[in-house]
GROMACS .gro file of C-alpha atoms in nm:
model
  354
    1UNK     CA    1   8.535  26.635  18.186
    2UNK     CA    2   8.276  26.862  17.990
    3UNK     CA    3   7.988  26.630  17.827
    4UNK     CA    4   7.999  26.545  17.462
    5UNK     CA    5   7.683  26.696  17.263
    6UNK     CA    6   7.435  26.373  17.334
    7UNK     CA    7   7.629  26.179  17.518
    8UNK     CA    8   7.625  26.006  17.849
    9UNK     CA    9   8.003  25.949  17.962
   10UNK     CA   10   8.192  26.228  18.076
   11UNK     CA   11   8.547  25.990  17.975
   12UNK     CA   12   8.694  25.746  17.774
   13UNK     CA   13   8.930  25.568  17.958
   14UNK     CA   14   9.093  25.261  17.747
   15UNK     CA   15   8.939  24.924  17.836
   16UNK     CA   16   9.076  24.672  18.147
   17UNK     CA   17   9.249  24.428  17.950
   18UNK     CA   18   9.453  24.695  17.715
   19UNK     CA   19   9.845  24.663  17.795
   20UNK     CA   20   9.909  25.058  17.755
   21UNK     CA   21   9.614  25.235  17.953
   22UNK     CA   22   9.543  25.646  17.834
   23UNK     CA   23   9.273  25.901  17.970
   24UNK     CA   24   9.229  26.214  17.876
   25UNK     CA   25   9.243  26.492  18.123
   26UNK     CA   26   9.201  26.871  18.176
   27UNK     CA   27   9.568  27.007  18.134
   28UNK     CA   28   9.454  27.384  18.194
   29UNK     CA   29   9.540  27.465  17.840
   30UNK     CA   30   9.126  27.403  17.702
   31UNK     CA   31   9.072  27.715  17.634
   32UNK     CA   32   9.417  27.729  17.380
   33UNK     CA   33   9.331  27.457  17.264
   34UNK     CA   34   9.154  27.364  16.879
   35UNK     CA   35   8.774  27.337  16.905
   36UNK     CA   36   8.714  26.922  16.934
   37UNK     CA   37   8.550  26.785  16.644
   38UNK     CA   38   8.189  26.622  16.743
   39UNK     CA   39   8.184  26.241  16.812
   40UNK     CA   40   8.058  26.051  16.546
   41UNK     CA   41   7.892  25.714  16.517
   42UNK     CA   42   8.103  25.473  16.397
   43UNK     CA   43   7.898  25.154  16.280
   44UNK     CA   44   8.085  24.848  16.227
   45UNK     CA   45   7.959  24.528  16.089
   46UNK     CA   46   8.006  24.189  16.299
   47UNK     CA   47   7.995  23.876  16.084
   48UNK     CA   48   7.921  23.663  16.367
   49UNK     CA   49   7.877  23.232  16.349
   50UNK     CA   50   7.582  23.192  16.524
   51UNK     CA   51   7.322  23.454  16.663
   52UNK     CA   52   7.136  23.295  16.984
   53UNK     CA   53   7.361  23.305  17.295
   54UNK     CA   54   7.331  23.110  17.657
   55UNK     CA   55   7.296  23.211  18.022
   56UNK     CA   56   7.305  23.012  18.345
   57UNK     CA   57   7.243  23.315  18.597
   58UNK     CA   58   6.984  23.178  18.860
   59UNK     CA   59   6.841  23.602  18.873
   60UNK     CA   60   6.797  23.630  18.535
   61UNK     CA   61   6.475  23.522  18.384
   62UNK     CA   62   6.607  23.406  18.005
   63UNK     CA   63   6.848  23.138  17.912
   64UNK     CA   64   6.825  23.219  17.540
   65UNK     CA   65   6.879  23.566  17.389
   66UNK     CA   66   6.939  23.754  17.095
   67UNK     CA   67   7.167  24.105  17.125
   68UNK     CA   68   7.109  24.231  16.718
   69UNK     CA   69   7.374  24.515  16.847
   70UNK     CA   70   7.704  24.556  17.070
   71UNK     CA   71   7.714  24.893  17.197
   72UNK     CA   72   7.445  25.147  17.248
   73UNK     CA   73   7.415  25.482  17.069
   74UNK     CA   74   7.099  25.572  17.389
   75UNK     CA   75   7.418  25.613  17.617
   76UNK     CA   76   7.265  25.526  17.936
   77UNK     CA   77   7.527  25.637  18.199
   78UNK     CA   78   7.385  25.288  18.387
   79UNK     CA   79   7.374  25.119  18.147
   80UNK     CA   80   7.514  24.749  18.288
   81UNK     CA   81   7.643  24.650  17.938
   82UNK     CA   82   7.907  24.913  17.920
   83UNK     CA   83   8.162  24.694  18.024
   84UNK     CA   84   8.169  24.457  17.721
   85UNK     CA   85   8.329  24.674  17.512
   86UNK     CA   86   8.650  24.607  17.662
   87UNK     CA   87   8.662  24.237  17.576
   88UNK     CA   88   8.671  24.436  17.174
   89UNK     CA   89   9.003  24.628  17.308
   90UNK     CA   90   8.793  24.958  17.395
   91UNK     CA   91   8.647  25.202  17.618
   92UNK     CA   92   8.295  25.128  17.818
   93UNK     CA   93   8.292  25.508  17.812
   94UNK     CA   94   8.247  25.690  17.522
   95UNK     CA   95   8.326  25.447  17.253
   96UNK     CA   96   8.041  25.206  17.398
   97UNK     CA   97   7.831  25.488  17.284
   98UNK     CA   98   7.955  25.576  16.959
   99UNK     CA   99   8.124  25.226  16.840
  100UNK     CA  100   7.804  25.041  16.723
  101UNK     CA  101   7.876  24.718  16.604
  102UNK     CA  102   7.621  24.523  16.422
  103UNK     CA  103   7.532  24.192  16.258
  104UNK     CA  104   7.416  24.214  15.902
  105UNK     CA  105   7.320  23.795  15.894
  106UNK     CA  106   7.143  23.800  16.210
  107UNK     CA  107   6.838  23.718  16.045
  108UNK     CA  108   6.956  23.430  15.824
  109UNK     CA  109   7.201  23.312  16.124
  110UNK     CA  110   6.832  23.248  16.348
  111UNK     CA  111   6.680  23.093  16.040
  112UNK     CA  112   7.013  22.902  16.004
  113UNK     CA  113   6.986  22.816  16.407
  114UNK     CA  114   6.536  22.712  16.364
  115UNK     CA  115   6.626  22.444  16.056
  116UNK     CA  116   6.869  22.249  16.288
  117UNK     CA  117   6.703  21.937  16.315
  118UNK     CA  118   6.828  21.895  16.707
  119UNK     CA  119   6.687  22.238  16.728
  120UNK     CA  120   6.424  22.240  17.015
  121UNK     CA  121   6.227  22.557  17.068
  122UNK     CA  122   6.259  22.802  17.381
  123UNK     CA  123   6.129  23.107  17.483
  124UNK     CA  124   6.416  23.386  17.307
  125UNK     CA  125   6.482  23.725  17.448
  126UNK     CA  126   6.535  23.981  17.263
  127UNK     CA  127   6.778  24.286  17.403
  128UNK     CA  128   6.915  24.133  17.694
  129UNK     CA  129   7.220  24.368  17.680
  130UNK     CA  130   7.214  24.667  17.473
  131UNK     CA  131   6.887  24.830  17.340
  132UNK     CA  132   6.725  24.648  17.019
  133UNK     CA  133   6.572  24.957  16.884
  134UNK     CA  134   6.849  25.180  16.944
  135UNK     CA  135   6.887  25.507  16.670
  136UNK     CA  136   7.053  25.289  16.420
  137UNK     CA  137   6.766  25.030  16.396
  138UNK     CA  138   6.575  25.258  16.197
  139UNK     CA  139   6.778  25.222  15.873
  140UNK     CA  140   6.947  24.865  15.918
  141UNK     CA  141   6.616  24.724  16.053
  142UNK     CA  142   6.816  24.417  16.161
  143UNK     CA  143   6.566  24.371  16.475
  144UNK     CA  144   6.283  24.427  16.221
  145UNK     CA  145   6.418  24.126  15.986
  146UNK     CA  146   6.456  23.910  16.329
  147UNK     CA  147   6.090  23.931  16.418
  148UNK     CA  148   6.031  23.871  16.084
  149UNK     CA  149   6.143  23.530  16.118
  150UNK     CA  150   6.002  23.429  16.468
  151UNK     CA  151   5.660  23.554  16.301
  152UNK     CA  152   5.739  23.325  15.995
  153UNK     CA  153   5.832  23.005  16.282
  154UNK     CA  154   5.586  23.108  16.541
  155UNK     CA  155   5.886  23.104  16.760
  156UNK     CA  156   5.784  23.317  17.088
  157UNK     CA  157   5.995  23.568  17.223
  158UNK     CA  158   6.019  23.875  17.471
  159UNK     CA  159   6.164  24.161  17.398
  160UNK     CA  160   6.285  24.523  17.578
  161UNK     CA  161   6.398  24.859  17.516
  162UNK     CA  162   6.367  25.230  17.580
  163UNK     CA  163   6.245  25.327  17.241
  164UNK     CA  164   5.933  25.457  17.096
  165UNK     CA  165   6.060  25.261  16.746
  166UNK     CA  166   5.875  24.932  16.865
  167UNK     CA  167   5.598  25.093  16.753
  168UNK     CA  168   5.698  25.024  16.405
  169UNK     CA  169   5.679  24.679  16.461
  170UNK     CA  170   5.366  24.617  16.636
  171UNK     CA  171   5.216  24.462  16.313
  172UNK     CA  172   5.421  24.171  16.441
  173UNK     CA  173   5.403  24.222  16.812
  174UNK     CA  174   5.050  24.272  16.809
  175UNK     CA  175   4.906  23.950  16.639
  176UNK     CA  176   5.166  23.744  16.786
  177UNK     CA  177   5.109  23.846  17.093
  178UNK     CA  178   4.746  23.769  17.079
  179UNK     CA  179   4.860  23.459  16.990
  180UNK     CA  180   5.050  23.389  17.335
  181UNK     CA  181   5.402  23.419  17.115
  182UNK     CA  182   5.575  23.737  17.198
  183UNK     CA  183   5.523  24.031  17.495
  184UNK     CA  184   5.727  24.368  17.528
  185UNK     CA  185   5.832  24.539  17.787
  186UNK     CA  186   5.899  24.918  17.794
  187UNK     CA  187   6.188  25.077  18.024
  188UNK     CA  188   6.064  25.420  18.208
  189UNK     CA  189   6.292  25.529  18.429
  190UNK     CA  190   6.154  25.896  18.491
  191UNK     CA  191   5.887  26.109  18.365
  192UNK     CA  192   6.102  26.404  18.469
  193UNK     CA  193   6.233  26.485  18.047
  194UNK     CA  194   6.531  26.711  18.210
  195UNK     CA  195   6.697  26.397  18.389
  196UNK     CA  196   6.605  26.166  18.097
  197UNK     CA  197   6.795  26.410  17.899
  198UNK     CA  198   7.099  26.374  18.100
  199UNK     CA  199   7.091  26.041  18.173
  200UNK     CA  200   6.997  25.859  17.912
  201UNK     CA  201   7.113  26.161  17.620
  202UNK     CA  202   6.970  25.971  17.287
  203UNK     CA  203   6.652  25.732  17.434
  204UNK     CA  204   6.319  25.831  17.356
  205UNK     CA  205   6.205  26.086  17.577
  206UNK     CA  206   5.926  26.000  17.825
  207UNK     CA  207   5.591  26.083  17.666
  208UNK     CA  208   5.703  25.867  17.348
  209UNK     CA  209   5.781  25.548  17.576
  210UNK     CA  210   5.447  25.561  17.710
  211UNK     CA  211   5.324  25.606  17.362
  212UNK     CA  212   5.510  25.299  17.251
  213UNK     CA  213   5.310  25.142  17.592
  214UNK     CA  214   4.968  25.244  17.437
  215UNK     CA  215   5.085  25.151  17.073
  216UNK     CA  216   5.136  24.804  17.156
  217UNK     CA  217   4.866  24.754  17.399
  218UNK     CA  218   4.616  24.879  17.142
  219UNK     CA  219   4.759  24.632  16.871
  220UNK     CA  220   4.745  24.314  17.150
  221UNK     CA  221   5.069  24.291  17.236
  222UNK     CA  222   5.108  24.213  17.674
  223UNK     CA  223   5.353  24.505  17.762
  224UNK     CA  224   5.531  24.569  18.030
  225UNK     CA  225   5.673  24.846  18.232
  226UNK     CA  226   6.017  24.854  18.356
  227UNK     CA  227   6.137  25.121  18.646
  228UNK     CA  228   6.508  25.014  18.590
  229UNK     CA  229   6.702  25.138  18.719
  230UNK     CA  230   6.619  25.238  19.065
  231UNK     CA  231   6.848  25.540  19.192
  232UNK     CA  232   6.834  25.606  19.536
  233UNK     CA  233   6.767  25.981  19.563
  234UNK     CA  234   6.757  26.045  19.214
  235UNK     CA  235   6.475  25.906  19.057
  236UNK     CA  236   6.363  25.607  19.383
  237UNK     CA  237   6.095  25.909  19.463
  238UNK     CA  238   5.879  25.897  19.094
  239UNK     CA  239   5.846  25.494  19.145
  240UNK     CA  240   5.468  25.569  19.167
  241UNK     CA  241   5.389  25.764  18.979
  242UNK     CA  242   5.600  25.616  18.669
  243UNK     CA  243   5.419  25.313  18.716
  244UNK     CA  244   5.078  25.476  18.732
  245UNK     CA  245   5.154  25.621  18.385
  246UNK     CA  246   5.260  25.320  18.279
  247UNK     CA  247   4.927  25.161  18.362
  248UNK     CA  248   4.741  25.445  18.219
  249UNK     CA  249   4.908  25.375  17.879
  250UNK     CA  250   4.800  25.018  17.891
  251UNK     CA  251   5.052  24.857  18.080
  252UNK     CA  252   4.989  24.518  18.242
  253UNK     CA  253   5.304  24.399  18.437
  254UNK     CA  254   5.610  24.589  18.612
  255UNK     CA  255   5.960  24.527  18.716
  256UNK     CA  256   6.209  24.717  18.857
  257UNK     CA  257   6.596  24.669  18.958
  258UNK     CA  258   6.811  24.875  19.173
  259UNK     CA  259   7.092  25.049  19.027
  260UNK     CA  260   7.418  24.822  18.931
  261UNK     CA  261   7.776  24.960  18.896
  262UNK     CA  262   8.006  24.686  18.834
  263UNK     CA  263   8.356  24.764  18.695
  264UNK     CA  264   8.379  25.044  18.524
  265UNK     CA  265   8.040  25.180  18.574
  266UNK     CA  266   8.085  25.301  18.932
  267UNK     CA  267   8.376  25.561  18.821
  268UNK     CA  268   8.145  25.632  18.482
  269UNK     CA  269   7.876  25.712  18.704
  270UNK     CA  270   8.043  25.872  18.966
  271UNK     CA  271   8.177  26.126  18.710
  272UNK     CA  272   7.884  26.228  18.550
  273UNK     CA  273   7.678  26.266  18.873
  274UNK     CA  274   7.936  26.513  19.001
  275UNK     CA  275   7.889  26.702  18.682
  276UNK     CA  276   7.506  26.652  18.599
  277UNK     CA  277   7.376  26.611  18.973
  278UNK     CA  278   7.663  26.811  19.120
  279UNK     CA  279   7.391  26.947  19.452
  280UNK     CA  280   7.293  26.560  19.524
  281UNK     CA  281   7.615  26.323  19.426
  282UNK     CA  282   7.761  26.259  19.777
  283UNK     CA  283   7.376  26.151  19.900
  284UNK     CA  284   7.324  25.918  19.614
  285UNK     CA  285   7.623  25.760  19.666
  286UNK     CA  286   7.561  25.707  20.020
  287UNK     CA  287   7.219  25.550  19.968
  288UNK     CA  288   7.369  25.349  19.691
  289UNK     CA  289   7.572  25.193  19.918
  290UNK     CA  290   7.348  25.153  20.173
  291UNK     CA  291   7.186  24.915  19.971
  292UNK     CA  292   7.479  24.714  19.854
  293UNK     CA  293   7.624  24.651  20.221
  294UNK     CA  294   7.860  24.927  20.228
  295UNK     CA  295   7.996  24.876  19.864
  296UNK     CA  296   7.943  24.993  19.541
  297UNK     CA  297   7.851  24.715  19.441
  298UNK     CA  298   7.746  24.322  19.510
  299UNK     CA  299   7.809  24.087  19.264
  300UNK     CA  300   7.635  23.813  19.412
  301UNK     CA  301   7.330  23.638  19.227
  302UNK     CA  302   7.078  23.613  19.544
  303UNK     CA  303   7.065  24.010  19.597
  304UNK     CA  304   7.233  24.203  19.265
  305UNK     CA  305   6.931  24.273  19.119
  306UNK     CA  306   6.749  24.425  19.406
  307UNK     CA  307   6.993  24.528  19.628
  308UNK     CA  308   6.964  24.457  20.032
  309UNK     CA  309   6.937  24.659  20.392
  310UNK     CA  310   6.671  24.891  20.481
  311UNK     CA  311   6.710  25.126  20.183
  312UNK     CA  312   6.630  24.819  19.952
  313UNK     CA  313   6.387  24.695  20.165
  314UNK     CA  314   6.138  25.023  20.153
  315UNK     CA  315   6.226  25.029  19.769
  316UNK     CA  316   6.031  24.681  19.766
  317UNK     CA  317   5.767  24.737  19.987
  318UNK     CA  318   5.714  25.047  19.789
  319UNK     CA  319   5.694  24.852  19.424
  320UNK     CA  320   5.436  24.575  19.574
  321UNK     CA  321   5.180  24.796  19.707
  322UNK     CA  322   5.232  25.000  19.347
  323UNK     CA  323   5.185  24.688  19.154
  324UNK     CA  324   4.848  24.605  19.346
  325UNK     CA  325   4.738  25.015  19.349
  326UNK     CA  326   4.772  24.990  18.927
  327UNK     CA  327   4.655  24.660  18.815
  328UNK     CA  328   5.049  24.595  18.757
  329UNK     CA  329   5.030  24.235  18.967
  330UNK     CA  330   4.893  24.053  18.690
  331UNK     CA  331   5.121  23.727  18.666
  332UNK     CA  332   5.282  23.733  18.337
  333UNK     CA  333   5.144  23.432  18.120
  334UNK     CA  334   5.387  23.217  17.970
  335UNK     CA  335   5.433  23.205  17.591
  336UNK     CA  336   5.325  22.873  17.379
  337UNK     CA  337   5.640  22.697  17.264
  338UNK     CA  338   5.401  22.427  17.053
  339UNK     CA  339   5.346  22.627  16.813
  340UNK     CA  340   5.635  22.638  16.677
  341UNK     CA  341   5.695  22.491  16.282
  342UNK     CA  342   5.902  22.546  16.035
  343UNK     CA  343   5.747  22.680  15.755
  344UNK     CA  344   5.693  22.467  15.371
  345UNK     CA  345   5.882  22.704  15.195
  346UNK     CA  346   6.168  22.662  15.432
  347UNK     CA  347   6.176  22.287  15.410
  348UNK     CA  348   6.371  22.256  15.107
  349UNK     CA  349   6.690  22.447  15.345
  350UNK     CA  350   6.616  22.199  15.595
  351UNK     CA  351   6.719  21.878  15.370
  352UNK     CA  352   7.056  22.018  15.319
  353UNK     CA  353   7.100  22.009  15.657
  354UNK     CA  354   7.001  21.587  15.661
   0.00000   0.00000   0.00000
């Protein structure tokens, strides 16, 4: 299917647990056809119960996180969250992209969750599934009113995303993370602005990612590079020099992880490289698969984030001796959970929960 204006997926095929399934296809009759109207945004608020959810998954490096939104307007063809939105009843394709939902108490929910008194404090991540500083953050500012209260709590936290908007907030990042509460990490996944374009329609572009690197490495703030994902034969070949960038900007750490399509991201993917990457589909498949033992994909935990074979294993010989060229080795220090208190003013809230 022809893209949408600024969007990632090429379809919107109704979500895996709907009873009647539709998908829209090219009857030969486009060009008779009205003229589409553009997809819109559609934000929807979620008044959730509680705001801090739970993960056992031995490869992933957070057992607390925070997700202020559920879809992402960045569209991310990738993008490993896309299949959520069928547990709402719709589409990981196009209405992941362009049904937003977000939660307008998430910053009195965490306040709510710090004043429990069997309330013990953990490192939080921030963004674990869709992007915290995504387009619509700039006018509902509910990841701004989050950091808000960790700053207020001391409460440390990590957080990542894609978007030159965390520069806004680096009057928090910055002192807290001078303080050993809070680092950031910054996904790059080519310096190439064509492909970012495609790819990833409504993310900052490159240039303003490493800016948001540099912004929050000036104000103190440890940050992070992430080359995530890795596509073989896509992007695999600017590993090195994304990460030299990176380090330029002020980058201390990196991390990367080899492209994912579970569910309904291998046909999403599929379709748009055979429309965006028409000259180079069939080889990136193939080297996909190559590292995922013939498959698309490998759900299990000890390899899914890396991948496997000999395709993998250059990818990862590759990253280490980058890490060590750019001063990207540096272990990552881990945040201070003593310092956590609840503030005086917020004491009086606490009683009522005696």
């Amino acid at each position: 299917m022809e893209a949408a204006k600024g969007r990632g997926a090429r379809s919107n095929a109704t979500g895996r647990y709907e009873t009647n399934q539709s998908e829209a296809f090219d009857d030969g009759w486009t060009g008779d056809d009205a003229t589409p109207a553009p997809l819109r945004t559609i934000l929807t608020p979620e008044h959730a119960r509680t705001i801090i959810a739970r993960n056992d998954s031995p490869d992933v490096g957070f057992d607390r996180s925070i997700n202020p939104y559920k879809g992402c307007e960045h569209g991310c063809i990738y993008c490993y969250a896309r299949p959520s939105h069928a547990w709402m009843g719709l589409s990981p394709g196009l209405d992941f992209e362009s049904r937003i939902f977000f939660k307008p108490e998430a910053a009195g929910l965490l306040e709510q969750a710090f004043l429990a008194p069997k309330y013990r404090c953990k490192r939080i991540h921030i963004g674990g599934n869709t992007d915290p500083y995504q387009p619509v953050e700039r006018t509902l500012k509910s990841t701004r009113s989050m950091l808000e209260v960790m700053r207020r709590y001391n409460h440390p936290f990590t957080i990542i995303t894609k978007s030159v908007l965390i520069g806004r907030d680096a009057d928090i990042l910055g002192p807290m993370g001078k303080q050993g509460l809070a680092s950031a990490m910054v996904s790059i996944t080519t310096l190439d602005r064509s492909l970012a374009r495609a790819m990833e329609p409504r993310a900052s572009t490159p240039a303003k990612r490493l800016e948001a690197i540099r912004k929050l490495a000036d104000a103190g703030c440890p940050v992070g590079v992430g080359f995530a994902p890795v596509i073989p034969g896509l992007n695999d070949h600017e590993l090195e020099s994304v990460l030299e960038a990176a380090a330029k900007a002020g980058a201390t750490s990196a991390m990367y992880v080899t492209l994912r399509l579970p569910l309904e991201i291998k046909d999403l993917f599929r379709e748009w490289l055979d429309d965006a990457r028409p000259d180079r589909a069939a080889r990136v498949m193939s080297l996909v698969r190559q590292t995922r033992g013939g498959r698309d994909y490998d759900p299990d935990f000890s390899q899914r984030m890396k991948g496997s074979g000999p395709v993998a294993d250059l990818i990862a010989a590759r990253f280490k001796a980058a890490i060590k060229r750019y001063g990207l080795d540096t272990p990552r220090a881990l945040l201070d959970e003593t310092q956590f208190r609840v503030p005086p003013e917020a004491r009086p809230q606490l009683e009522l929960f005696g």
